[in-house]
Backbone as numpy.savetxt, mean C-alpha at the origin, in Angstrom:
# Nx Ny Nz CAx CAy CAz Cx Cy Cz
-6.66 -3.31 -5.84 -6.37 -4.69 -6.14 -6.20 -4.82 -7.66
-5.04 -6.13 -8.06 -4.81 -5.91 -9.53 -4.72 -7.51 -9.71
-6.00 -7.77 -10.85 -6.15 -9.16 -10.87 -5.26 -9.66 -12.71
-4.27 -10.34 -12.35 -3.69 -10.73 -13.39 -3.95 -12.59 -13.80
-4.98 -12.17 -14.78 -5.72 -14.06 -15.23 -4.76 -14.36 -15.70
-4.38 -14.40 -16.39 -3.19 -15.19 -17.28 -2.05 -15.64 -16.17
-1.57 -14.75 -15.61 -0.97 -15.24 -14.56 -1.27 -16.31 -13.29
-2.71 -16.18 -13.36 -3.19 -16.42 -11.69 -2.51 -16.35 -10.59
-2.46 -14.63 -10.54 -2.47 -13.79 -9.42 -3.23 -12.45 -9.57
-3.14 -12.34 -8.26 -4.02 -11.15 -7.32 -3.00 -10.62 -6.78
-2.97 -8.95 -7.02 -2.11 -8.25 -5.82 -2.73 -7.36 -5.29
-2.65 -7.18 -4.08 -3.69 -6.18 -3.21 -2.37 -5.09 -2.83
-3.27 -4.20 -2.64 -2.58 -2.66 -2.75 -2.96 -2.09 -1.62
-2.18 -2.19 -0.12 -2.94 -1.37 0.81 -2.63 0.26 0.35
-2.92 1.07 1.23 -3.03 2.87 1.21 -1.54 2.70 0.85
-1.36 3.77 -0.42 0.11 4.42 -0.09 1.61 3.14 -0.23
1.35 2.39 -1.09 2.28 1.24 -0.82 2.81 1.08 -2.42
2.73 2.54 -3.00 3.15 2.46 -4.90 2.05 2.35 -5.49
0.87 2.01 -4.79 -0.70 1.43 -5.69 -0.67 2.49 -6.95
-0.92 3.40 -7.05 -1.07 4.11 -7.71 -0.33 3.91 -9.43
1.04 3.59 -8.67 2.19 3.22 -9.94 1.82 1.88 -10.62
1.38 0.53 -9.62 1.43 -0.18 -9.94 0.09 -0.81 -10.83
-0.92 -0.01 -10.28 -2.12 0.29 -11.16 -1.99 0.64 -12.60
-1.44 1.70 -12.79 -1.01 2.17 -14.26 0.02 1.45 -15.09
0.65 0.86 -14.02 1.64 -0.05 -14.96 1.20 -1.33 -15.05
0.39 -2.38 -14.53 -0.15 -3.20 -14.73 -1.20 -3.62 -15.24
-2.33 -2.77 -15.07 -3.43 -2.57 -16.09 -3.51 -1.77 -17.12
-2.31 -2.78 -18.19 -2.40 -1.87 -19.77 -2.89 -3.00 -20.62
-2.85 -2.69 -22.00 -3.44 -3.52 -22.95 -2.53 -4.59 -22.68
-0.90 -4.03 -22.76 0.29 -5.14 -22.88 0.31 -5.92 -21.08
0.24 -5.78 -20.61 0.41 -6.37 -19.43 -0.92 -7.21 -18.95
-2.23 -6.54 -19.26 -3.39 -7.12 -19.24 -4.23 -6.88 -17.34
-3.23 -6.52 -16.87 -4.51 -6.49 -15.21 -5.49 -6.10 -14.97
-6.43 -6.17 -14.23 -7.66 -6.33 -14.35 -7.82 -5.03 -13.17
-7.68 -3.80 -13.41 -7.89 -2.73 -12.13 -9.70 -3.03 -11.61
-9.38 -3.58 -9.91 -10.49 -4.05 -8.74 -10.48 -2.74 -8.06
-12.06 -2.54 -7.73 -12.05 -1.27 -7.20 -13.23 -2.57 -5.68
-13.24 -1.75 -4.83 -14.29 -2.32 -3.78 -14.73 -1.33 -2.39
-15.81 -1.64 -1.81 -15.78 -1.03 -0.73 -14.78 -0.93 0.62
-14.00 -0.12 0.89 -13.53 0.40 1.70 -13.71 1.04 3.37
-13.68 0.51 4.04 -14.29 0.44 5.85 -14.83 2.39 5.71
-14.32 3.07 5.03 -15.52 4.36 5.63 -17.02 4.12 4.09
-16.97 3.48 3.53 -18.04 3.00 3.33 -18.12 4.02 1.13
-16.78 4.25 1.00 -16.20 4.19 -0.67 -15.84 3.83 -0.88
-15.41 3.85 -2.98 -15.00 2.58 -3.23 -13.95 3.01 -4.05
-12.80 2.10 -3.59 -11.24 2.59 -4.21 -10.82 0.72 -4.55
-9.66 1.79 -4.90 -8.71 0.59 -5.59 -7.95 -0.88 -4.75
-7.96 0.08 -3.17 -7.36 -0.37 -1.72 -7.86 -1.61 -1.64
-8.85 -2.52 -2.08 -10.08 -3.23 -1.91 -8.98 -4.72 -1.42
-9.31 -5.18 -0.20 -8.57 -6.22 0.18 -8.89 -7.85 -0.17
-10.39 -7.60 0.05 -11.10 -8.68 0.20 -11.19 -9.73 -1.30
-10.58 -10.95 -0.81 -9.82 -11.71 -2.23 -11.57 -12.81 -2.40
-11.82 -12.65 -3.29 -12.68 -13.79 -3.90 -12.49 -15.03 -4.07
-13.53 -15.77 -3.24 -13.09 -17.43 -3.18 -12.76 -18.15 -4.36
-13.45 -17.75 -5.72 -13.61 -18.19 -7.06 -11.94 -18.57 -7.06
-11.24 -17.42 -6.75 -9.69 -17.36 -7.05 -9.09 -18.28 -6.07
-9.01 -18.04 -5.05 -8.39 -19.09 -4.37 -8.62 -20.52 -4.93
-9.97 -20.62 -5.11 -10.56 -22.00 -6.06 -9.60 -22.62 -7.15
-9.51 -21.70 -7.66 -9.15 -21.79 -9.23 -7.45 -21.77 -9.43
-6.66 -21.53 -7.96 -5.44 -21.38 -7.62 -5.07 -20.22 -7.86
-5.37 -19.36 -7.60 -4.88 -17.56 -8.32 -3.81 -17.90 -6.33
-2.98 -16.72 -6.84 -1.92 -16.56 -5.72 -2.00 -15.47 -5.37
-2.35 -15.21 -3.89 -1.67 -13.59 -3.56 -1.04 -12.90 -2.91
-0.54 -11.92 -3.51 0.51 -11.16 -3.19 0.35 -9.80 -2.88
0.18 -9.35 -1.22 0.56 -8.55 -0.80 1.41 -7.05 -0.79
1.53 -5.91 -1.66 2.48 -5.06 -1.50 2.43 -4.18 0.02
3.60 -4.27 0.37 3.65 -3.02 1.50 5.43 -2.47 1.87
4.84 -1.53 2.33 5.83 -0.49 2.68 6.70 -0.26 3.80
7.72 0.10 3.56 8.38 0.95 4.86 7.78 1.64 5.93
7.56 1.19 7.01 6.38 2.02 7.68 6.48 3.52 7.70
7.52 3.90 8.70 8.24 5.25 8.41 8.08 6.24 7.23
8.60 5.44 6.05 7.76 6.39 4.86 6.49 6.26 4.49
6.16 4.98 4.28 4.70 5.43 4.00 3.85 6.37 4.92
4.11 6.12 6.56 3.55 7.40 7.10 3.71 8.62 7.05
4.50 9.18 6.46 5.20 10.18 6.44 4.29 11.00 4.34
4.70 9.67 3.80 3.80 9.59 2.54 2.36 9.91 2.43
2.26 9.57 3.53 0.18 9.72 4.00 0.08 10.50 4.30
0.92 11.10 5.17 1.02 12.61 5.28 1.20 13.84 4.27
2.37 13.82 3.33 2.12 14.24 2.35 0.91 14.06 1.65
0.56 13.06 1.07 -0.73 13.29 0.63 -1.72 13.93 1.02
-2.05 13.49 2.51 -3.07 14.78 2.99 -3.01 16.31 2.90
-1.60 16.42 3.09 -1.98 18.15 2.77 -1.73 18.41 1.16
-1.83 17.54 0.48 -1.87 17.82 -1.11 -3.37 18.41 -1.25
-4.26 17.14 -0.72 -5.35 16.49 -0.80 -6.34 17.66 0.01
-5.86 18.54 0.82 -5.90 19.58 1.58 -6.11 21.10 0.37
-4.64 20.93 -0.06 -4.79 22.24 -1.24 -5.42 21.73 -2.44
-5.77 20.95 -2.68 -6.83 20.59 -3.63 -7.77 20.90 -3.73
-8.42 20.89 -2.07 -9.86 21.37 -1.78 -9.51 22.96 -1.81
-8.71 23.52 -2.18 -8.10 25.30 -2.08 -8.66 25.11 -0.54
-7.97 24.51 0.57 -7.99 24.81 1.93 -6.32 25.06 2.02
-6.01 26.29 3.30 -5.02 26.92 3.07 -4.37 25.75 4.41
-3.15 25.46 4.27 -2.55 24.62 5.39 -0.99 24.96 5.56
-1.22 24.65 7.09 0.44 24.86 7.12 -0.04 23.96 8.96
0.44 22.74 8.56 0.28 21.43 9.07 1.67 20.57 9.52
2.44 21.50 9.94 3.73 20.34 10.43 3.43 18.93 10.65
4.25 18.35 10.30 4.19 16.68 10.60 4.46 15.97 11.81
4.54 16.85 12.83 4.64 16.44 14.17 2.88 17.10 14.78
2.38 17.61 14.19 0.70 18.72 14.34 -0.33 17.12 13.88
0.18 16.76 12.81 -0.60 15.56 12.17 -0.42 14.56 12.89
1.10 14.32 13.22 0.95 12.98 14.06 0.19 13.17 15.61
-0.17 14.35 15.75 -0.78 14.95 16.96 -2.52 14.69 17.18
-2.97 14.55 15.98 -4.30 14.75 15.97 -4.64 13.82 14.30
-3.92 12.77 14.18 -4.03 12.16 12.49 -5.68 12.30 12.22
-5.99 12.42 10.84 -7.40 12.07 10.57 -7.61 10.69 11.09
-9.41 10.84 10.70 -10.12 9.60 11.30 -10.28 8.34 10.41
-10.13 9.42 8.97 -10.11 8.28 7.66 -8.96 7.06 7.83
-10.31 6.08 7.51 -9.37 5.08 7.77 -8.09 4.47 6.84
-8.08 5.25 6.10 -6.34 5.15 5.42 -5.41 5.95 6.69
-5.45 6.84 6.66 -4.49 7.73 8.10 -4.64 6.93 9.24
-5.94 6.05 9.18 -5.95 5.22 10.94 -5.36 3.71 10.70
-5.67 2.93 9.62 -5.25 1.99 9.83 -3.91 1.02 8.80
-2.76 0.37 9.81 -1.36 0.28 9.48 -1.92 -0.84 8.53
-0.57 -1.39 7.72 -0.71 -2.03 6.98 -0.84 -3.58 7.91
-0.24 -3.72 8.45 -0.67 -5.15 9.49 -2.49 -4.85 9.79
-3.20 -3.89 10.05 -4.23 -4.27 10.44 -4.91 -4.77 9.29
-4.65 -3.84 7.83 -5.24 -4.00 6.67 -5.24 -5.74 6.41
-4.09 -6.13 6.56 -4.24 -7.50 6.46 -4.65 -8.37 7.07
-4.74 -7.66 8.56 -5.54 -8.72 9.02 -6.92 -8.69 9.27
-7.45 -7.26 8.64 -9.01 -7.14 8.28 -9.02 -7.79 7.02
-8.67 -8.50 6.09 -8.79 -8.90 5.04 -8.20 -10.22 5.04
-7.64 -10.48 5.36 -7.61 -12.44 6.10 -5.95 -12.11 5.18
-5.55 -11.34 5.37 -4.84 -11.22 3.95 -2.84 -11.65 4.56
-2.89 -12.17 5.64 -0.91 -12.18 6.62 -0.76 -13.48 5.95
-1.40 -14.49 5.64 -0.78 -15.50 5.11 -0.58 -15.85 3.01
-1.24 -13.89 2.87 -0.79 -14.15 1.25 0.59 -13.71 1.39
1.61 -14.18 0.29 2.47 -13.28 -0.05 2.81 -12.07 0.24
3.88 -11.90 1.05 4.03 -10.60 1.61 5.55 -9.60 0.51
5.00 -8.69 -0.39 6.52 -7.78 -1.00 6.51 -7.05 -0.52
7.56 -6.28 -0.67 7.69 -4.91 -0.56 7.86 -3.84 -2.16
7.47 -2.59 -1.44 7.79 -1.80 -2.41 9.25 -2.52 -3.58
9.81 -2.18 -2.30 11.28 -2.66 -3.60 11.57 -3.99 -4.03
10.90 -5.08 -3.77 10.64 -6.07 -3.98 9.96 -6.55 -5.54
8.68 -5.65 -5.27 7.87 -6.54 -6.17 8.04 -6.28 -7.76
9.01 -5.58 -7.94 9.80 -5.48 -9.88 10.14 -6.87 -10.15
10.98 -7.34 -9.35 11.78 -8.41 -9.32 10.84 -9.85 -9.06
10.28 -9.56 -7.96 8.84 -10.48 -7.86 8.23 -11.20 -9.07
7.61 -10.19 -9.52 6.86 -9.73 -11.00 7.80 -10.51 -12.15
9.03 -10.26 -12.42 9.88 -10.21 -13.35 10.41 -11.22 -13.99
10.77 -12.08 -12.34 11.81 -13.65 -12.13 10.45 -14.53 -11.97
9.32 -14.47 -11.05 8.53 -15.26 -10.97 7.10 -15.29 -11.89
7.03 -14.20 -12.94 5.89 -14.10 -13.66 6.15 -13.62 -15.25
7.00 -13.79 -14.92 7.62 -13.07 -16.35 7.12 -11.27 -16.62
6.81 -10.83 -15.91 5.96 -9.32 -16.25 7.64 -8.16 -15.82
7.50 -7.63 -16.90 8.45 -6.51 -16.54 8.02 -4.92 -16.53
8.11 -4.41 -15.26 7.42 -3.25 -14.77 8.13 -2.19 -14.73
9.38 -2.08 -14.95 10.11 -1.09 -15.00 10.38 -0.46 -16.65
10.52 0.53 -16.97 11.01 1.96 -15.89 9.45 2.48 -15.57
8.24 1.80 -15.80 6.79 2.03 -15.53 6.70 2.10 -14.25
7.45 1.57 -13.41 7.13 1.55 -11.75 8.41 1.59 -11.48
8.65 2.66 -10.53 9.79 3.26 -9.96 10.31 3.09 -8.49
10.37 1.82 -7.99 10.41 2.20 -6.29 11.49 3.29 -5.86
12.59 3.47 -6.38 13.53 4.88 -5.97 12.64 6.28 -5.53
11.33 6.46 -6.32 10.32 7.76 -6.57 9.80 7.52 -5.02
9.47 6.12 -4.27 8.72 5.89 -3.16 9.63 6.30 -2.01
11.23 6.56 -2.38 11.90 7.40 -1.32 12.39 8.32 -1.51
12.27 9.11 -2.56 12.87 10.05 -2.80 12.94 11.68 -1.30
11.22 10.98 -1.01 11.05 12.58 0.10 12.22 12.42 1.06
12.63 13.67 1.51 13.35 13.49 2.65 11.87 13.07 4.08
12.37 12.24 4.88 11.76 12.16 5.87 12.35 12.99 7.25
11.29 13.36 8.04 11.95 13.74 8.77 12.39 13.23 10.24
13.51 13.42 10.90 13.55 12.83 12.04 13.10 13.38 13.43
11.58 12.38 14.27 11.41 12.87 14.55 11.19 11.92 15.67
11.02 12.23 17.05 10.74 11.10 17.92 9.14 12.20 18.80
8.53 11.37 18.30 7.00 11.33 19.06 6.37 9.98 19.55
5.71 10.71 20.36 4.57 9.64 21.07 4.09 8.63 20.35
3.24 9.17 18.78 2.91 8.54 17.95 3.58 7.45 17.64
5.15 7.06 17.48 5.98 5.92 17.25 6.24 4.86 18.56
5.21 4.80 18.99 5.77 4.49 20.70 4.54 3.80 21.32
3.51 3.63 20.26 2.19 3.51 20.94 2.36 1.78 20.28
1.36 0.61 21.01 1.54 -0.77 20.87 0.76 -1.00 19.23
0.38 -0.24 18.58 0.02 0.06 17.06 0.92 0.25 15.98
1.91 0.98 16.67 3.09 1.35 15.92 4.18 -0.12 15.36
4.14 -0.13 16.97 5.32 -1.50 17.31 4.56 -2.52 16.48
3.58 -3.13 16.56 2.84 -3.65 15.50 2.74 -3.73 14.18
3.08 -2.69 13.46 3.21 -2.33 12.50 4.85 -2.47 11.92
5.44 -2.16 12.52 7.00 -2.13 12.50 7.22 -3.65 12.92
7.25 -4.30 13.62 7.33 -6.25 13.70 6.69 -6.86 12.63
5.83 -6.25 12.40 5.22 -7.15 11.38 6.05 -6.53 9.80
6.19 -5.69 9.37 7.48 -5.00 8.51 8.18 -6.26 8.61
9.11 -6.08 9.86 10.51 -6.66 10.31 10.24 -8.21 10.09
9.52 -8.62 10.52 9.14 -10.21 10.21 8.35 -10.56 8.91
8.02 -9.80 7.66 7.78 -10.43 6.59 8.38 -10.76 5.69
9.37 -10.62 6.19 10.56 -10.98 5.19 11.31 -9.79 4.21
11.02 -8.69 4.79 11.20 -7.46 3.82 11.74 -7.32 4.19
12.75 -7.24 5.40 14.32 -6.78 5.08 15.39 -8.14 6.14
């Protein structure tokens, strides 16, 4: 989560949705955001942190939602895990049809960005997207984030095409309607 006072707004960062970029580019001296770290459903504390503080709503802070392409970001989460894999020097060779077979239990790999929001009261803030929120930021706040945040970098992977079970389950479809109906494309 990235709390911008001067602005009064809040942007929450589910798993894998640019957070990372938008962290570094928004919490600088010149931009001023306020990097929110909080507890997280397996019980650490990251940046992911959904849960918006009444003070703000009080005080009129606005929020704004980032999320992703479902398709890539899953595919993104995936990459990461087997990064996150040779990091630990564990040796892997993990096809992406093996993962969607058996995904971890961590709840970044388990839960879509529709649930995130709606464990966090969070479907009626502001909903962007990746490629959205430069422009967001830019026209409605005056903050300019580029060439600091790159959404082109958030597709660069090739994805692959693949038809599994995994895309087919009433979680998925969920995830993908709620995409399709926030106004992101």
């Amino acid at each position: 989560m990235i709390l911008l006072q001067k602005q009064k707004l809040v942007i929450v960062t589910p798993p894998h949705t640019g957070s990372g970029a938008l962290h570094k580019t928004l919490c600088t001296p010149e931009i001023g955001g306020i990097w929110v770290n909080g507890i997280n459903p397996d019980g650490g504390i990251d940046h992911h942190y959904g849960a918006i503080h009444d003070g703000w709503l009080q005080d009129g802070f606005e929020v704004i939602t980032v999320i992703r392409e479902p398709y890539a970001r899953q595919y993104g989460i995936y990459k990461h895990y087997i990064w996150w894999l040779e990091l630990q020097d564990l040796t892997v060779d993990i096809p992406y049809e093996k993962y969607l077979n058996n995904v971890p239990i961590d709840w970044m790999h388990q839960e879509t960005q529709y649930q995130f929001c709606l464990r966090n009261s969070l479907i009626n803030s502001k909903i962007v997207t990746t490629a959205e929120i430069d422009d967001v930021l830019a026209f409605d706040y005056d903050i300019e984030i580029r060439p600091g945040y790159d959404y082109t970098a958030l597709h660069s992977r090739r994805l692959p095409a693949i038809d599994h079970d995994y895309f087919k389950t009433e979680k998925w479809l969920a995830e993908v309607n709620f995409w399709k109906h926030s106004g992101s494309i």
